XYZ file of N, CA and C in Angstrom:
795
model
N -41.168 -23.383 -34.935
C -41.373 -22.018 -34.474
C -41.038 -21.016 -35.569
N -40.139 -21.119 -36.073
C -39.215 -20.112 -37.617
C -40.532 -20.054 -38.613
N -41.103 -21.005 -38.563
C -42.144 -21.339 -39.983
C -43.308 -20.452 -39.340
N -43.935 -20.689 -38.187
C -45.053 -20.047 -37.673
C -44.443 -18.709 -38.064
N -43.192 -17.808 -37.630
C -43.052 -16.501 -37.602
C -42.913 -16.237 -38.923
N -42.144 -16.964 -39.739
C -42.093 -16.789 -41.308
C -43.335 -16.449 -42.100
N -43.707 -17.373 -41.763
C -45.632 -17.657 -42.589
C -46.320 -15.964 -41.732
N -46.435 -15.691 -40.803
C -46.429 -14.333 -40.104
C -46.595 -13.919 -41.006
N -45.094 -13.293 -41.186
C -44.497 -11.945 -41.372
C -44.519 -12.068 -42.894
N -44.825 -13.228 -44.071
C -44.749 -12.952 -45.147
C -46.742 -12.662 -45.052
N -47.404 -13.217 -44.948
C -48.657 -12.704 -44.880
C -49.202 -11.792 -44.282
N -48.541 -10.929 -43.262
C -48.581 -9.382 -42.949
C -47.971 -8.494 -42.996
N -47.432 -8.329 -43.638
C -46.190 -7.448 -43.800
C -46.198 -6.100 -43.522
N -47.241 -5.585 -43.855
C -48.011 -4.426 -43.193
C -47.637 -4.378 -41.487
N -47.833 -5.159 -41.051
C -48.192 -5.202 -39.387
C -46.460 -5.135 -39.060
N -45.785 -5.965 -39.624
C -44.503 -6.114 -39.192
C -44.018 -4.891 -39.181
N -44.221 -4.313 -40.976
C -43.235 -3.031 -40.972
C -43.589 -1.647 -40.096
N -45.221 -2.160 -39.875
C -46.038 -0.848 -39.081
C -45.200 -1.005 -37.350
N -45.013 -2.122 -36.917
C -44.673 -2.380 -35.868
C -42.976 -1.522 -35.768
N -42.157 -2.073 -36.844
C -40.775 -1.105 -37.141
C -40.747 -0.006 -36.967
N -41.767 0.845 -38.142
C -42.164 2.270 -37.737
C -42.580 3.273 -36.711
N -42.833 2.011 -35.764
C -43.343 2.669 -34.634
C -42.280 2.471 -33.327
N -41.462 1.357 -33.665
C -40.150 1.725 -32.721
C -39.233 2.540 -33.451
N -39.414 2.789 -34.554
C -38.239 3.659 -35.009
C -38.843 5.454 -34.726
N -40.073 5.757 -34.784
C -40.764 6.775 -34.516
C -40.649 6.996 -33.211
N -40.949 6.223 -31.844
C -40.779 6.075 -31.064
C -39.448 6.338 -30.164
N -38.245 5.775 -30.809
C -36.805 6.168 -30.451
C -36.529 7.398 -30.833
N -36.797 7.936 -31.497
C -36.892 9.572 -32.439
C -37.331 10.397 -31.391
N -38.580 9.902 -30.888
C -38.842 11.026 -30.229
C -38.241 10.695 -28.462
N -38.079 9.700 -27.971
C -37.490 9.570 -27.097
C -35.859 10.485 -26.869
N -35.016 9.890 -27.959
C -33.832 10.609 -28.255
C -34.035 12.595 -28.138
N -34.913 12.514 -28.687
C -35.441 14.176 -28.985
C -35.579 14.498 -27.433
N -36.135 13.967 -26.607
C -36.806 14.429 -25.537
C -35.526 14.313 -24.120
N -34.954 13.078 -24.184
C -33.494 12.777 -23.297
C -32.560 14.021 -23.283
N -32.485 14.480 -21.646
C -31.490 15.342 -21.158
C -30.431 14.854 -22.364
N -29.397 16.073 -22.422
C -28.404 15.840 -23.677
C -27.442 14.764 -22.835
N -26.968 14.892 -21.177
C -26.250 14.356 -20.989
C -26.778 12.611 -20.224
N -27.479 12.459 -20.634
C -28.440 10.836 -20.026
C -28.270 9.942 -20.829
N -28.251 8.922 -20.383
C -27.467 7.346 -20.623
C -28.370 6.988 -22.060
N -29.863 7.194 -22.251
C -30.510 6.641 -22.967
C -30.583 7.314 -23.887
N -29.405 8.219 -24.472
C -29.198 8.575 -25.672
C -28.433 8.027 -26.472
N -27.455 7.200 -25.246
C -26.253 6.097 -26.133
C -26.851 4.847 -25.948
N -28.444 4.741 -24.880
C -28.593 3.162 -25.729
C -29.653 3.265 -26.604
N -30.058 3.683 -26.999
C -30.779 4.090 -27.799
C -30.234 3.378 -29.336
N -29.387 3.805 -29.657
C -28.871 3.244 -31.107
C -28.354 1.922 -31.072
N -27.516 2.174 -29.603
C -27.028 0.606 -29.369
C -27.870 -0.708 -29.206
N -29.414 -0.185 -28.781
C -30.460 -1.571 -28.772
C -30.835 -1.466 -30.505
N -30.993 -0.189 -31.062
C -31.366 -0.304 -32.220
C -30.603 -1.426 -33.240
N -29.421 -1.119 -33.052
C -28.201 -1.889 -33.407
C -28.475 -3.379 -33.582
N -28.967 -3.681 -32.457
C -29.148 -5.373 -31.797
C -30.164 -5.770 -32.572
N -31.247 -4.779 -32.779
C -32.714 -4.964 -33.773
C -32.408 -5.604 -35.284
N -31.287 -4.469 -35.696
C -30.840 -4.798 -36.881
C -30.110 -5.591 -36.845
N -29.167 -6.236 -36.225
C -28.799 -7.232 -36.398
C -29.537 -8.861 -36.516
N -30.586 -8.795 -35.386
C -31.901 -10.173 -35.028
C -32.272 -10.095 -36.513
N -32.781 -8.703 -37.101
C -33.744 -8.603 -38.341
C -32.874 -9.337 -39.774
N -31.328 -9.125 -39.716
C -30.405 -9.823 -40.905
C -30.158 -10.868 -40.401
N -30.178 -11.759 -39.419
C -29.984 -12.850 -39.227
C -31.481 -13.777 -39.509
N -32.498 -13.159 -38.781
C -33.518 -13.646 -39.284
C -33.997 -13.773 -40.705
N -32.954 -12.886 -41.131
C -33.418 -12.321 -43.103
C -32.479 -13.413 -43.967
N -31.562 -14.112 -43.517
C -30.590 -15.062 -43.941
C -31.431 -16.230 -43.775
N -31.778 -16.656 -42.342
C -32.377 -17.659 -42.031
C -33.642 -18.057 -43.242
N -34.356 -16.877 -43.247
C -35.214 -16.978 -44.376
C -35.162 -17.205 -45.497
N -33.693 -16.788 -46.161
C -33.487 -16.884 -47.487
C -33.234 -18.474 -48.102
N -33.039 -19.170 -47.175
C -32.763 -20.507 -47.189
C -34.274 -21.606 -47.133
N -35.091 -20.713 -46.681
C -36.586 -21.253 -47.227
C -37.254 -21.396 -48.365
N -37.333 -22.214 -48.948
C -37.664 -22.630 -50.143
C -38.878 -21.381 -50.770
N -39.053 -21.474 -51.237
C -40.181 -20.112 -52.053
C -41.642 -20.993 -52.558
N -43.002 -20.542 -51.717
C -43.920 -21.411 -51.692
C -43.968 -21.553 -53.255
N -44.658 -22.980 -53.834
C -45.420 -23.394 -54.883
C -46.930 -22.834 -54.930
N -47.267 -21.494 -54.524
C -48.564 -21.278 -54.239
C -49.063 -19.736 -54.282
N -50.210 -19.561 -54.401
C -50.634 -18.302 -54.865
C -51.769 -18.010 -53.296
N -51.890 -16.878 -53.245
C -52.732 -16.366 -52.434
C -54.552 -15.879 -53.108
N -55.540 -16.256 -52.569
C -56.595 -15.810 -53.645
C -57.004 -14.515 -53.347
N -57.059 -12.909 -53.912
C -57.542 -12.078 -53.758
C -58.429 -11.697 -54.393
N -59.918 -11.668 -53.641
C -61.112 -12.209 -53.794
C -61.347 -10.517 -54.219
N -60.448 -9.116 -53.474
C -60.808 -7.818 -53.946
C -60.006 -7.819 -54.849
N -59.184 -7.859 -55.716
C -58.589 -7.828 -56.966
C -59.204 -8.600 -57.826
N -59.771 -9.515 -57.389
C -59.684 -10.847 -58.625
C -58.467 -11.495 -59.460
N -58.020 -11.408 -58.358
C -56.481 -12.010 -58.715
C -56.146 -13.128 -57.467
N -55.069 -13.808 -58.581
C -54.212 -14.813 -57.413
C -52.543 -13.948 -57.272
N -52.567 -13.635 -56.193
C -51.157 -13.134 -55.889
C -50.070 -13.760 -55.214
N -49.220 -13.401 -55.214
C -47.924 -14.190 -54.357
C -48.322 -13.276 -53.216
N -47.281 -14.238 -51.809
C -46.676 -14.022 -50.551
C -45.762 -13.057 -50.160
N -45.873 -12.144 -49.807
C -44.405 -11.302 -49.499
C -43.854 -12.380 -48.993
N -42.416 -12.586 -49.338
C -41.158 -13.432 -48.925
C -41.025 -12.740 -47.542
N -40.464 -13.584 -46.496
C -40.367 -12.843 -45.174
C -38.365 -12.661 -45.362
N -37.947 -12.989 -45.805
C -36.475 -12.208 -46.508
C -36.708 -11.203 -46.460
N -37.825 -10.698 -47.708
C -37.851 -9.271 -48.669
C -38.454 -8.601 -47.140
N -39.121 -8.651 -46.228
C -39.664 -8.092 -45.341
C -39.284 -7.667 -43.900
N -38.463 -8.873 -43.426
C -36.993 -8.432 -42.969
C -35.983 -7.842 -43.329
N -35.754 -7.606 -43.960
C -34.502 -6.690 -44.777
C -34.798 -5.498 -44.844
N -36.163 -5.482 -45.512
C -36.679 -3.828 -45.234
C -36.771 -2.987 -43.718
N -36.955 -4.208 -42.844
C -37.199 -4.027 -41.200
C -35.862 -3.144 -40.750
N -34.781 -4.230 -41.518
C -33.596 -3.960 -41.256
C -32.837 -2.408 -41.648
N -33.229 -2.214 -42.514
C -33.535 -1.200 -43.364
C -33.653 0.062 -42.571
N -35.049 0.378 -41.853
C -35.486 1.475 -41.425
C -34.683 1.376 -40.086
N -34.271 0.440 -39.321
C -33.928 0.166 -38.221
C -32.500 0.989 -38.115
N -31.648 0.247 -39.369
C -30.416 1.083 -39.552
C -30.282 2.722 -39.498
N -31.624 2.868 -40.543
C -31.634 4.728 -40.482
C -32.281 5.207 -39.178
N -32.911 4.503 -38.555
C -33.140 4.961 -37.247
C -32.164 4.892 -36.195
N -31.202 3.924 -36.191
C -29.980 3.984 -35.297
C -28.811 4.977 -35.964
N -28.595 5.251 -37.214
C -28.001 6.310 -37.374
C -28.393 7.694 -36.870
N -29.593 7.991 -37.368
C -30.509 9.202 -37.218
C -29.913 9.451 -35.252
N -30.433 8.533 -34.469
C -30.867 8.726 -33.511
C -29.202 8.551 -32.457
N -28.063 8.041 -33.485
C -26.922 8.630 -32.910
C -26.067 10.089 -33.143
N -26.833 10.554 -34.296
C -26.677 11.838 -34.679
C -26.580 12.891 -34.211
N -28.448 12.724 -33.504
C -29.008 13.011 -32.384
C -28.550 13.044 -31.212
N -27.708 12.219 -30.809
C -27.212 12.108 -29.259
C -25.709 13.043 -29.180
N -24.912 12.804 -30.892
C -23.451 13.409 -31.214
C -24.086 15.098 -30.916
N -24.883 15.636 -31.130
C -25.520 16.660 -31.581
C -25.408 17.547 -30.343
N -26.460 16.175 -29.917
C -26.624 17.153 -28.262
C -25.015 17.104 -27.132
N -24.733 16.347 -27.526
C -22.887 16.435 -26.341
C -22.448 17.865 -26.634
N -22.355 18.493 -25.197
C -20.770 19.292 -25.255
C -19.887 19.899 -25.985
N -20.227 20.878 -26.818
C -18.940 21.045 -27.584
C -18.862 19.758 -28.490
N -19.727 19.398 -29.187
C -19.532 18.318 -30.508
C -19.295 19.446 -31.234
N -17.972 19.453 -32.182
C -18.397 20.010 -33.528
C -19.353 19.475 -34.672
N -20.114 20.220 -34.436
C -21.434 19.633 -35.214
C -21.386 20.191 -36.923
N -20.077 20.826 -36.958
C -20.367 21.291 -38.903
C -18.953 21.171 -38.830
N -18.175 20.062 -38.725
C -16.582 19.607 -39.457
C -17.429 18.408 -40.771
N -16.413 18.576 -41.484
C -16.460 17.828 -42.394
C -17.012 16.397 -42.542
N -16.782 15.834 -41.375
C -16.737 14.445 -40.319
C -18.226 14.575 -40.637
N -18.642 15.714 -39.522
C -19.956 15.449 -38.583
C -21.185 15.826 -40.085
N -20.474 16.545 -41.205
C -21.774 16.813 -42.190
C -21.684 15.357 -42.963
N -20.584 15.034 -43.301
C -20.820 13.818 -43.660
C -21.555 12.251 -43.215
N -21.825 13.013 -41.524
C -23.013 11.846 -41.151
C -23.926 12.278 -40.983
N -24.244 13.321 -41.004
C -25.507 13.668 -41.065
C -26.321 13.885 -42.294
N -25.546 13.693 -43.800
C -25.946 13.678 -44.656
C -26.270 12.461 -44.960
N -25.735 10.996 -45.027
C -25.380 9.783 -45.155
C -27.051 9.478 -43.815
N -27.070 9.949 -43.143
C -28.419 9.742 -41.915
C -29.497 10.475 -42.491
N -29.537 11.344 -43.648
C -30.953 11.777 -43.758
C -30.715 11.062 -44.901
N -29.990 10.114 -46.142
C -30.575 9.569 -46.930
C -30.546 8.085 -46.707
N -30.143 7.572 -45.503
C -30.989 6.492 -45.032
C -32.346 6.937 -44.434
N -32.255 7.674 -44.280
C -34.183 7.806 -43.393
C -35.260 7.333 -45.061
N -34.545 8.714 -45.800
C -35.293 8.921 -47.146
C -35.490 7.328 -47.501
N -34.489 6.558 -47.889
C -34.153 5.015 -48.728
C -35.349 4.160 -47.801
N -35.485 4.235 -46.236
C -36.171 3.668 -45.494
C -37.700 4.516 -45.771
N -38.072 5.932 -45.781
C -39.114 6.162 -46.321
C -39.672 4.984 -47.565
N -38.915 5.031 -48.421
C -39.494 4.754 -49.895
C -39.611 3.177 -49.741
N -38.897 2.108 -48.753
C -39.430 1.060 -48.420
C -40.193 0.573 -47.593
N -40.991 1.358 -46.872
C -41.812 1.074 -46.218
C -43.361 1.873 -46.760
N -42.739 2.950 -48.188
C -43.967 2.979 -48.748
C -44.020 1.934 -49.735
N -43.239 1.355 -50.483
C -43.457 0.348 -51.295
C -44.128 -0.693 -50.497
N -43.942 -1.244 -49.299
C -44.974 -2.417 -48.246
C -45.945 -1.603 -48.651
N -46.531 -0.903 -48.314
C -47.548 -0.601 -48.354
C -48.404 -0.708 -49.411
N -47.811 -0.246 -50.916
C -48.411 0.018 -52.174
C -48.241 -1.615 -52.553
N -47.517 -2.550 -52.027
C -47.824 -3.974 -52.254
C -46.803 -4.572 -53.157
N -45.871 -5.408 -53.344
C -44.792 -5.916 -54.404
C -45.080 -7.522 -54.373
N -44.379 -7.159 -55.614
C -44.629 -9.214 -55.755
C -45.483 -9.274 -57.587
N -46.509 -10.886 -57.324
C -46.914 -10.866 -58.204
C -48.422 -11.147 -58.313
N -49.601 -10.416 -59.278
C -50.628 -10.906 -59.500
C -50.782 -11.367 -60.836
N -51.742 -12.014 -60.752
C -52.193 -13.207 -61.981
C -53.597 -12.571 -62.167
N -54.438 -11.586 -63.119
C -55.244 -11.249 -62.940
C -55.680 -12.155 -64.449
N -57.613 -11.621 -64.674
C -58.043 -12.476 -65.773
C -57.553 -11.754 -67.453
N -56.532 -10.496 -66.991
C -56.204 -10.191 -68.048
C -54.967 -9.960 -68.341
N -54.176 -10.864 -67.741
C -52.562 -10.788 -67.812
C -52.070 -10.868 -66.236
N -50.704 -11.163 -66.361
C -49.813 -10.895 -65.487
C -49.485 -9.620 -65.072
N -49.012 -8.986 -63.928
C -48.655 -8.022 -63.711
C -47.700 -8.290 -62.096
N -46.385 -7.477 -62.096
C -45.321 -7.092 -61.126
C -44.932 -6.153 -60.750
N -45.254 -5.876 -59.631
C -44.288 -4.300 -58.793
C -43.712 -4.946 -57.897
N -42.557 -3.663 -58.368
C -41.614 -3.516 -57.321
C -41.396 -2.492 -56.770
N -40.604 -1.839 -55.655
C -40.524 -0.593 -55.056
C -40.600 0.446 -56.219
N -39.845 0.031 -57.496
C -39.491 1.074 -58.096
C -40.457 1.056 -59.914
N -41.521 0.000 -59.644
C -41.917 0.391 -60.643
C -42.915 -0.388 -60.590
N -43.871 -0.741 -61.848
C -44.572 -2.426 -62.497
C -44.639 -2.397 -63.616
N -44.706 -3.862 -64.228
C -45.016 -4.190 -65.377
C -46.198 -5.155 -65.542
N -46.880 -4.669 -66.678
C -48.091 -5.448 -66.848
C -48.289 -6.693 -68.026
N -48.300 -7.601 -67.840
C -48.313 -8.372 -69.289
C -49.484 -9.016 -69.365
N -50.117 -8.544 -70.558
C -51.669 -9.255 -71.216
C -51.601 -10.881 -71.667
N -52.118 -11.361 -71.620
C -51.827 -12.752 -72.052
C -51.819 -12.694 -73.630
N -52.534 -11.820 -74.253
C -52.307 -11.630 -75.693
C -50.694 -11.723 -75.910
N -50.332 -11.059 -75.259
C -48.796 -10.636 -75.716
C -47.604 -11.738 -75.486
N -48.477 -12.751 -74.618
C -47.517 -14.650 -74.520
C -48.152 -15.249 -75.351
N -46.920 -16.247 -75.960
C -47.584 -17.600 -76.480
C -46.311 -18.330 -75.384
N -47.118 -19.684 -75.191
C -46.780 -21.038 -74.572
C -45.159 -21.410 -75.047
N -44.755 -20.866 -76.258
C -43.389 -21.199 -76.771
C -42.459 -20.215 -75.945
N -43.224 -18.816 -75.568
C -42.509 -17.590 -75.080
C -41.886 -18.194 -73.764
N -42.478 -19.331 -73.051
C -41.938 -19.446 -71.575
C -40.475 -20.313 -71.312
N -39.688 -19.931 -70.569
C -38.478 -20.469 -70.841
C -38.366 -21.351 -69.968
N -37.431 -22.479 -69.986
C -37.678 -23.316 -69.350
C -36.627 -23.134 -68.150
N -37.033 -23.617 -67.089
C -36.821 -22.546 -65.311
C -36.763 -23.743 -64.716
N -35.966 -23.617 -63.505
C -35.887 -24.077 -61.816
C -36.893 -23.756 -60.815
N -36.932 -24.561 -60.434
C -38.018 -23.908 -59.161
C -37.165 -22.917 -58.472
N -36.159 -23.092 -58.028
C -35.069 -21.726 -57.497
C -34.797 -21.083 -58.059
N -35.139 -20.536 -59.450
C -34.867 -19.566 -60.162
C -35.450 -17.794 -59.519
N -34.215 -16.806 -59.960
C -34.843 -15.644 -59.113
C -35.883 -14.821 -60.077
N -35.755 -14.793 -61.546
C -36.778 -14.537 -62.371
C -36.729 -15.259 -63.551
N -37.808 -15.091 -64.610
C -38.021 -15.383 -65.435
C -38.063 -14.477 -66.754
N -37.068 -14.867 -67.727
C -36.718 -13.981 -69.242
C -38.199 -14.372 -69.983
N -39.329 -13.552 -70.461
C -40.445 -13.726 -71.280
C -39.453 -13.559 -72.618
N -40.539 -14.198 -73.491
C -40.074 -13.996 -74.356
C -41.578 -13.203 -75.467
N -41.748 -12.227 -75.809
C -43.376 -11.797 -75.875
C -43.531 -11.819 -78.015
N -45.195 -12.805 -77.741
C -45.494 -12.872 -79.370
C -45.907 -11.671 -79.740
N -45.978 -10.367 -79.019
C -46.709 -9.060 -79.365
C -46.110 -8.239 -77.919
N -44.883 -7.645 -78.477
C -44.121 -6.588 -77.254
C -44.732 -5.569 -76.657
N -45.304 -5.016 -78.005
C -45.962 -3.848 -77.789
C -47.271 -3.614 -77.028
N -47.699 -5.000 -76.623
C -48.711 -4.971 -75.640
C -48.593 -4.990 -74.144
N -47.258 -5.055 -73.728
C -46.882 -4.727 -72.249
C -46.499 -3.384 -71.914
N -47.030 -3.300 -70.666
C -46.929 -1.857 -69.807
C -46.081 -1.985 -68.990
N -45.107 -0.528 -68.978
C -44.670 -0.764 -68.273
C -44.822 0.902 -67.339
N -44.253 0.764 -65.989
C -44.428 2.167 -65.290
C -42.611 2.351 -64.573
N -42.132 3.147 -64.424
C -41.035 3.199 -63.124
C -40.183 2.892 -64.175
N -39.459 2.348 -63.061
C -38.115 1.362 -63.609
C -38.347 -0.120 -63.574
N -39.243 -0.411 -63.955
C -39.461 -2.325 -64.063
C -39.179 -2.596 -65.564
N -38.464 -4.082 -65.024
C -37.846 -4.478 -66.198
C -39.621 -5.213 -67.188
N -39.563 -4.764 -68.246
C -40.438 -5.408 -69.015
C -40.434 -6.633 -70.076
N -38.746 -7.408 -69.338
C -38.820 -8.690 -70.034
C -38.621 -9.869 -68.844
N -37.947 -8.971 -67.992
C -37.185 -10.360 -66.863
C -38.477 -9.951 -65.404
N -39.260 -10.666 -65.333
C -40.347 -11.127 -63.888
C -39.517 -11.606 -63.207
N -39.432 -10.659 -61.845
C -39.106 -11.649 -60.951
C -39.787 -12.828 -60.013
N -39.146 -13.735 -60.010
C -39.390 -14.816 -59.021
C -39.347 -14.784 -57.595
N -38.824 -13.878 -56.908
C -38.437 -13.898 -55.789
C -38.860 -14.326 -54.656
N -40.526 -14.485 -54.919
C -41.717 -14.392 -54.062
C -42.417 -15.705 -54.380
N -41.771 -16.503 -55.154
C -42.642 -17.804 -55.963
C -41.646 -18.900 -55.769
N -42.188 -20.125 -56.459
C -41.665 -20.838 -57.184
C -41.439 -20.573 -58.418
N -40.395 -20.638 -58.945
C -40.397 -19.921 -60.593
C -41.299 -21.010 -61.856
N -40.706 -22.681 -61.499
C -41.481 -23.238 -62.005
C -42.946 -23.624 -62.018
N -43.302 -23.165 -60.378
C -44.740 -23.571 -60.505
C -45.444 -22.132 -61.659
N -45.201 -20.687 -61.230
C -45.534 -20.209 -62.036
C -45.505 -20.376 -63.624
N -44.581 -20.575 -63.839
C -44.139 -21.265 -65.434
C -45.339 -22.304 -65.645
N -45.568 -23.262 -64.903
C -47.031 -24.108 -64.987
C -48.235 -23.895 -65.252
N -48.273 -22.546 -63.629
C -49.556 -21.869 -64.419
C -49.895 -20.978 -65.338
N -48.906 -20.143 -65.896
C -48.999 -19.020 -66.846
C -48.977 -20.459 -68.412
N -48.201 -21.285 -68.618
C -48.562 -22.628 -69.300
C -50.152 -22.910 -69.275
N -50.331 -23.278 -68.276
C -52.091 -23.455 -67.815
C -53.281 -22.728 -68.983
N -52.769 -21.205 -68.253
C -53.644 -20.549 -69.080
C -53.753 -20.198 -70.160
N -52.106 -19.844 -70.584
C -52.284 -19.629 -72.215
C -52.868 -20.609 -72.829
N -52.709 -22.132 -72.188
C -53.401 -23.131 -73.330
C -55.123 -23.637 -72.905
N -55.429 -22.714 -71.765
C -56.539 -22.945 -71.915
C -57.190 -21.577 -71.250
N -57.658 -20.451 -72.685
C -57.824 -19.289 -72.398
C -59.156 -18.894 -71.707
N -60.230 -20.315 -71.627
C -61.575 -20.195 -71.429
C -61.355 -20.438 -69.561
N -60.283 -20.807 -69.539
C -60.150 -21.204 -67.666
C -59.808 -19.454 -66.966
N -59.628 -18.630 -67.879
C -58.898 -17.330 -66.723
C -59.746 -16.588 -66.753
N -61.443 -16.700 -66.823
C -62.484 -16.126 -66.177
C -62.405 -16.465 -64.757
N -61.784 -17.608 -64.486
C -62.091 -18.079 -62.917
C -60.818 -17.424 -61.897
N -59.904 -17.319 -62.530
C -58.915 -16.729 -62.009
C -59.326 -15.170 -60.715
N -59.164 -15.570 -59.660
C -59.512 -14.879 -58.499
C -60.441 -15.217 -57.928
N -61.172 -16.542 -58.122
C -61.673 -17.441 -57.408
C -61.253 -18.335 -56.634
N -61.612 -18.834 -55.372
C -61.032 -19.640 -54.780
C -61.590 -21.148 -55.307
N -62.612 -21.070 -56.187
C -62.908 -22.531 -56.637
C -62.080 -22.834 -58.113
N -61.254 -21.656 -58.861
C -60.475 -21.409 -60.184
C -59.650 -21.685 -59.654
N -58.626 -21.799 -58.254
C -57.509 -21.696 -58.007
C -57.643 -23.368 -57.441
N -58.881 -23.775 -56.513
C -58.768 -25.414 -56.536
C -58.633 -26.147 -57.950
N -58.996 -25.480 -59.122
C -59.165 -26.180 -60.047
C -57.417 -25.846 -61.126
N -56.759 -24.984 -60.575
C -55.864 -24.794 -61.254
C -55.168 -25.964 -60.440
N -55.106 -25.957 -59.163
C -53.917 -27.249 -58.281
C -54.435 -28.498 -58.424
N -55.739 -28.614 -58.878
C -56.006 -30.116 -59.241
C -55.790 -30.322 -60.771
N -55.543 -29.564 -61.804
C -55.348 -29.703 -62.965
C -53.328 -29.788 -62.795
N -52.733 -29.108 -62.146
C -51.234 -29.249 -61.587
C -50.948 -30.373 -61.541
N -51.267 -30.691 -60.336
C -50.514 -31.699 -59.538
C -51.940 -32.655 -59.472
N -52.884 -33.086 -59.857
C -53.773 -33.913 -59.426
C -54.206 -33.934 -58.159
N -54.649 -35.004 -57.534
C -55.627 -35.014 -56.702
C -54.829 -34.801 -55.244
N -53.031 -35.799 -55.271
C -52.459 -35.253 -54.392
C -50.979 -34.260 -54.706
N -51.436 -32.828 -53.869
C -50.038 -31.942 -54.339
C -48.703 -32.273 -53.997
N -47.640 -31.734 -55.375
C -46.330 -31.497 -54.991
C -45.697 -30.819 -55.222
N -44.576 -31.037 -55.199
C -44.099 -29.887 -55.809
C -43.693 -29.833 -57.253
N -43.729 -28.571 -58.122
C -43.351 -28.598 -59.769
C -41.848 -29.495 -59.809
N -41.896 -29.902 -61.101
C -40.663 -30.893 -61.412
C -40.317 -30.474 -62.992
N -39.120 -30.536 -63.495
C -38.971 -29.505 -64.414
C -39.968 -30.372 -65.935
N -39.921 -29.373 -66.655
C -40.907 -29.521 -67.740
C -42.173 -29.289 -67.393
N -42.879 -29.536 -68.887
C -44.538 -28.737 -68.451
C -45.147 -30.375 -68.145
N -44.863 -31.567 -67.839
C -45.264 -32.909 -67.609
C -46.509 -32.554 -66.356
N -47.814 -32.600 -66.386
C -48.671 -32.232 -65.265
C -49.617 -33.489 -65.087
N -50.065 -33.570 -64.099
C -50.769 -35.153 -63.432
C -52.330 -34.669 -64.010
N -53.401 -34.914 -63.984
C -54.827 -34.746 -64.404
C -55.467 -36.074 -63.486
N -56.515 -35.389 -62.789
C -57.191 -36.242 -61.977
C -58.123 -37.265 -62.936
């Protein structure tokens, strides 16, 4: 059952976090609308509460799932991309959930009786509640704008909430790749031409993260291509990507095993 919801929520992530947004939008305006003195202003945060809690337990549970050996084919990019991790996607859940149960106890302190609503106390949560909303804004626009990794026919490239980096394959040689774990959380490049990576934000432009992968299977295929530069025309094909896992692992798949040692049908 965990795997069906896992596999979910890392291949829609959109839907999940849209689904968040809309109970957290939803309690907002409920809270807004509740007589000041009615019960469903104090459960209100308190079910929120329970949300965030299911969402970090479920986000633990996840983290203990191995990180697929596998790429997704995006047939409108022309790229092979990674999986949103359902960790990275729960957490964010968790995320907006929190600033919505703050926000929306704020809301309820607000409306009571004689709350002093401007002591020192009460600005200090209400400041601390509008920059969780903000922190939860900016992760649920990053779902949206997409994180992780693509493999396009002209380099690598990674975003993250707070930035991307682009790397041309010009700018690797096969010696540049370091040798990795499949549990590894990123990968140190090492680049034959620096000056050919882009970078935007705040992304690091030497350390890729792994987070969303296998570190070694990637290490395999970025191996793959540098040594065979005539194969990454096919790259964002779904018949380039059968031919990258049968050049991998041969005819039957497994998982990467350390070194570049690969089976050939």
């Amino acid at each position: 059952m965990f795997s069906a919801i896992f596999d979910g929520i890392g291949r829609h992530p959109r839907s999940m976090i849209g689904g968040v947004v809309l109970i957290a939008v939803g309690s907002a305006g409920v809270q807004l609308l509740a007589a000041p003195d009615s019960d469903t202003r104090y459960a209100i945060p308190a079910v929120l509460s329970l949300l965030v809690l299911a969402s970090s337990v479920l986000s633990l549970v996840a983290l203990a799932r191995p990180r697929p050996a596998a790429f997704v084919v995006d047939a409108r990019s022309a790229a092979f991309r990674t999986v949103s991790h359902p960790r990275q996607v729960l957490a964010r859940a968790a995320a907006v959930l929190i600033s919505t149960a703050q926000a929306t106890s704020r809301m309820a302190a607000h409306a009571r009786e004689g709350d002093p609503a401007w002591d020192p106390m009460s600005r200090t949560s209400d400041v601390l509640a509008a920059v969780l909303v903000v922190l939860a804004a900016l992760l649920v626009a990053a779902v949206w704008r997409g994180s992780g990794l693509w493999l396009r026919q002209d380099g690598l490239t990674e975003r993250n909430p707070l930035g991307s980096v682009t790397v041309p394959w010009d700018a690797l040689s096969p010696s540049a790749l370091p040798p990795t774990t499949p549990s590894a959380w990123s990968l140190r490049l090492g680049y034959a031409k620096p000056e050919l990576v882009r970078r935007r934000g705040l992304a690091s432009s030497r350390r890729i993260s792994t987070d969303t992968v296998n570190a070694l299977f990637l290490v395999h295929t970025l191996h793959y291509y540098l040594t065979h530069p005539e194969q990454r025309q096919a790259i964002g094909t779904e018949s380039g990507y059968a031919d990258l896992l049968r050049v991998l692992y041969g005819a039957t798949p497994r998982q990467p095993v350390d070194g570049y040692t690969r089976r050939t049908p």
